[in-house]
GROMACS .gro file of C-alpha atoms in nm:
model
  182
    1MET     CA    1   0.000   0.000   0.000
    2SER     CA    2   0.122   0.349  -0.076
    3LYS     CA    3   0.192   0.585   0.209
    4LEU     CA    4  -0.121   0.773   0.312
    5GLY     CA    5  -0.129   1.141   0.392
    6TYR     CA    6  -0.385   1.368   0.552
    7THR     CA    7  -0.445   1.737   0.595
    8LEU     CA    8  -0.689   1.950   0.791
    9PHE     CA    9  -0.838   2.266   0.642
   10ASP     CA   10  -1.079   2.544   0.731
   11THR     CA   11  -1.428   2.561   0.581
   12ALA     CA   12  -1.747   2.758   0.645
   13ILE     CA   13  -1.866   2.482   0.883
   14GLY     CA   14  -1.535   2.431   1.066
   15ARG     CA   15  -1.211   2.240   1.013
   16CYS     CA   16  -1.247   1.937   0.790
   17GLY     CA   17  -0.990   1.681   0.686
   18LEU     CA   18  -0.895   1.467   0.388
   19ALA     CA   19  -0.686   1.150   0.382
   20TRP     CA   20  -0.545   1.022   0.054
   21GLY     CA   21  -0.312   0.780  -0.115
   22GLU     CA   22  -0.197   0.719  -0.471
   23ALA     CA   23  -0.540   0.587  -0.578
   24GLY     CA   24  -0.738   0.885  -0.449
   25ILE     CA   25  -0.911   1.011  -0.136
   26VAL     CA   26  -0.966   0.739   0.125
   27ALA     CA   27  -1.152   0.942   0.388
   28VAL     CA   28  -1.311   1.277   0.465
   29ARG     CA   29  -1.357   1.414   0.817
   30LEU     CA   30  -1.622   1.669   0.893
   31PRO     CA   31  -1.544   1.907   1.181
   32ASP     CA   32  -1.440   1.735   1.503
   33ALA     CA   33  -1.418   1.893   1.847
   34SER     CA   34  -1.048   1.965   1.790
   35ASP     CA   35  -0.765   1.915   1.545
   36GLU     CA   36  -0.616   1.662   1.787
   37LYS     CA   37  -0.934   1.454   1.778
   38ALA     CA   38  -0.941   1.460   1.394
   39GLN     CA   39  -0.573   1.365   1.378
   40ALA     CA   40  -0.624   1.082   1.628
   41ARG     CA   41  -0.917   0.945   1.426
   42PHE     CA   42  -0.712   0.945   1.104
   43GLU     CA   43  -0.418   0.779   1.284
   44GLN     CA   44  -0.643   0.518   1.448
   45ARG     CA   45  -0.813   0.429   1.120
   46PHE     CA   46  -0.497   0.437   0.909
   47PRO     CA   47  -0.192   0.338   1.115
   48GLY     CA   48   0.119   0.504   0.976
   49ILE     CA   49  -0.068   0.791   0.806
   50GLU     CA   50   0.121   1.121   0.811
   51ALA     CA   51   0.020   1.486   0.802
   52ARG     CA   52   0.126   1.619   0.462
   53ALA     CA   53   0.094   1.919   0.239
   54PRO     CA   54  -0.187   1.862  -0.013
   55THR     CA   55  -0.097   1.744  -0.361
   56PRO     CA   56  -0.235   1.960  -0.646
   57ASP     CA   57  -0.535   1.724  -0.683
   58ILE     CA   58  -0.604   1.733  -0.307
   59ALA     CA   59  -0.566   2.113  -0.301
   60SER     CA   60  -0.822   2.133  -0.583
   61ALA     CA   61  -1.060   1.902  -0.392
   62ILE     CA   62  -1.022   2.121  -0.082
   63ASP     CA   63  -1.103   2.436  -0.280
   64ARG     CA   64  -1.412   2.271  -0.427
   65ILE     CA   65  -1.530   2.142  -0.088
   66ARG     CA   66  -1.486   2.492   0.055
   67GLY     CA   67  -1.690   2.628  -0.235
   68LEU     CA   68  -1.970   2.375  -0.186
   69LEU     CA   69  -1.982   2.462   0.184
   70THR     CA   70  -2.042   2.828   0.094
   71GLY     CA   71  -2.322   2.749  -0.149
   72ALA     CA   72  -2.148   2.673  -0.480
   73LYS     CA   73  -2.344   2.422  -0.688
   74ASP     CA   74  -2.058   2.176  -0.737
   75ASP     CA   75  -2.149   1.807  -0.718
   76LEU     CA   76  -1.782   1.703  -0.660
   77ALA     CA   77  -1.866   1.389  -0.861
   78ASP     CA   78  -1.536   1.384  -1.051
   79ILE     CA   79  -1.312   1.394  -0.743
   80VAL     CA   80  -1.124   1.063  -0.738
   81LEU     CA   81  -1.210   0.837  -0.445
   82ASP     CA   82  -1.020   0.523  -0.350
   83MET     CA   83  -1.301   0.275  -0.287
   84GLY     CA   84  -1.073  -0.022  -0.232
   85ALA     CA   85  -1.198  -0.064   0.127
   86VAL     CA   86  -1.572  -0.056   0.049
   87SER     CA   87  -1.797  -0.341  -0.062
   88ASP     CA   88  -1.948  -0.376  -0.408
   89PHE     CA   89  -2.289  -0.292  -0.258
   90GLN     CA   90  -2.150   0.026  -0.100
   91ARG     CA   91  -1.992   0.122  -0.433
   92ALA     CA   92  -2.329   0.087  -0.605
   93VAL     CA   93  -2.503   0.291  -0.336
   94TYR     CA   94  -2.232   0.557  -0.346
   95ALA     CA   95  -2.253   0.584  -0.725
   96ILE     CA   96  -2.622   0.671  -0.692
   97GLY     CA   97  -2.549   0.910  -0.404
   98ARG     CA   98  -2.280   1.093  -0.600
   99ALA     CA   99  -2.529   1.156  -0.880
  100ILE     CA  100  -2.765   1.354  -0.651
  101PRO     CA  101  -2.716   1.722  -0.737
  102PRO     CA  102  -2.659   1.979  -0.461
  103GLY     CA  103  -2.988   2.103  -0.319
  104GLN     CA  104  -3.175   1.784  -0.409
  105THR     CA  105  -3.247   1.472  -0.208
  106LEU     CA  106  -3.353   1.111  -0.244
  107THR     CA  107  -3.495   0.877   0.018
  108TYR     CA  108  -3.326   0.556   0.125
  109GLY     CA  109  -3.612   0.375  -0.051
  110GLU     CA  110  -3.558   0.565  -0.375
  111VAL     CA  111  -3.189   0.470  -0.371
  112ALA     CA  112  -3.288   0.107  -0.307
  113ARG     CA  113  -3.530   0.115  -0.604
  114ARG     CA  114  -3.257   0.259  -0.828
  115LEU     CA  115  -3.039  -0.034  -0.720
  116GLY     CA  116  -3.316  -0.267  -0.838
  117ASP     CA  117  -3.413  -0.389  -0.490
  118PRO     CA  118  -3.694  -0.189  -0.329
  119THR     CA  119  -3.655  -0.391  -0.008
  120ALA     CA  120  -3.294  -0.275   0.044
  121SER     CA  121  -3.365   0.065   0.207
  122ARG     CA  122  -3.226  -0.045   0.544
  123ALA     CA  123  -2.908  -0.175   0.375
  124VAL     CA  124  -2.881   0.157   0.190
  125GLY     CA  125  -2.902   0.336   0.525
  126GLU     CA  126  -2.629   0.113   0.666
  127ALA     CA  127  -2.406   0.185   0.365
  128MET     CA  128  -2.465   0.558   0.410
  129GLY     CA  129  -2.376   0.526   0.780
  130LYS     CA  130  -2.041   0.373   0.682
  131ASN     CA  131  -1.965   0.636   0.417
  132PRO     CA  132  -1.596   0.725   0.451
  133PHE     CA  133  -1.632   1.021   0.210
  134PRO     CA  134  -1.901   1.258   0.349
  135ILE     CA  135  -1.950   1.570   0.137
  136ILE     CA  136  -1.779   1.416  -0.168
  137MET     CA  137  -2.020   1.120  -0.149
  138PRO     CA  138  -2.314   1.331  -0.029
  139CYS     CA  139  -2.492   1.099   0.213
  140HIS     CA  140  -2.648   1.411   0.364
  141ARG     CA  141  -2.867   1.425   0.051
  142VAL     CA  142  -3.036   1.097   0.140
  143GLN     CA  143  -3.324   1.114   0.384
  144GLY     CA  144  -3.579   0.889   0.543
  145ALA     CA  145  -3.930   0.828   0.417
  146ASP     CA  146  -4.208   1.083   0.471
  147GLY     CA  147  -3.963   1.374   0.486
  148LYS     CA  148  -3.778   1.249   0.793
  149LEU     CA  149  -3.423   1.372   0.804
  150GLY     CA  150  -3.273   1.030   0.878
  151GLY     CA  151  -2.946   0.964   1.055
  152PHE     CA  152  -2.604   1.110   0.993
  153SER     CA  153  -2.293   0.947   1.137
  154ALA     CA  154  -2.060   1.245   1.099
  155PRO     CA  155  -1.977   1.467   1.396
  156GLY     CA  156  -2.282   1.675   1.483
  157GLY     CA  157  -2.525   1.411   1.352
  158GLY     CA  158  -2.856   1.542   1.222
  159VAL     CA  159  -2.769   1.904   1.300
  160THR     CA  160  -2.471   1.880   1.063
  161LYS     CA  161  -2.684   1.706   0.799
  162LEU     CA  162  -2.942   1.982   0.822
  163LYS     CA  163  -2.674   2.252   0.803
  164LEU     CA  164  -2.532   2.095   0.484
  165LEU     CA  165  -2.877   2.073   0.325
  166GLU     CA  166  -2.952   2.436   0.416
  167ILE     CA  167  -2.620   2.553   0.268
  168GLU     CA  168  -2.710   2.373  -0.056
  169GLY     CA  169  -3.057   2.531  -0.060
  170ALA     CA  170  -3.239   2.197  -0.044
  171THR     CA  171  -3.605   2.250  -0.115
  172SER     CA  172  -3.739   1.896  -0.113
  173VAL     CA  173  -3.660   1.817   0.249
  174ASP     CA  174  -3.993   1.832   0.428
  175ALA     CA  175  -3.813   1.808   0.764
  176LEU     CA  176  -3.628   2.138   0.722
  177PRO     CA  177  -3.890   2.351   0.901
  178LEU     CA  178  -3.896   2.104   1.190
  179PHE     CA  179  -3.525   2.151   1.256
  180ALA     CA  180  -3.489   2.520   1.174
  181GLY     CA  181  -3.341   2.707   1.466
  182ARG     CA  182  -3.189   2.397   1.629
   0.00000   0.00000   0.00000
C-alpha cells in the first residue's frame, strides 16, 4: 500500500480533513471537536498515516469542498475516491449518491429502487452510515421516508446534515422547518 497522507483545512462549517493515497481520497472528516481529535481518528483508522501538504489534486478538492460549503453548486462527482476498502454494494449505493445534485435529495427507498431492490432501504441506510467520504459522497442528501431527516454518522449528527442541506438550498426536504433554529 502506498503511504497515506492527511491534511486539515478550514471551511465555512469548521475544520475538515482529507486522507489520501496514490489511488485517491480514502476518507473525509467533517469538523471534530479539535484538530487533535481529527488527527487521532485518522491515525487510528490508518496506522502510519502522516500529516502532509496537499498534492495539487487534493488542493483542488479542498477548494471545491470549501466552495460547496459556501453554497457553490458543485457536485464534486469527478473527485477521485479510493473505494478499495468498500464493498461492491456500498460502491453501487455511493454511485447513486454521488449523482444527486446539490440542493436535491432522495430517500433511502428511492436509492434502493434505483439499485433494483426496493426492499434494500435499510441496507442503503447502513451503507450511508459507513460512508468514509461525506460531502464528496453526499450521504447528507439521502433522507428517510415521509420527509424524515434520517441519521447522519458524521460529527454533529442530524444538525450537521441539516446545516449541509440548508447551505445547498435543499427545497425537497420536508423536515427542514422542523429543525430550523436547532
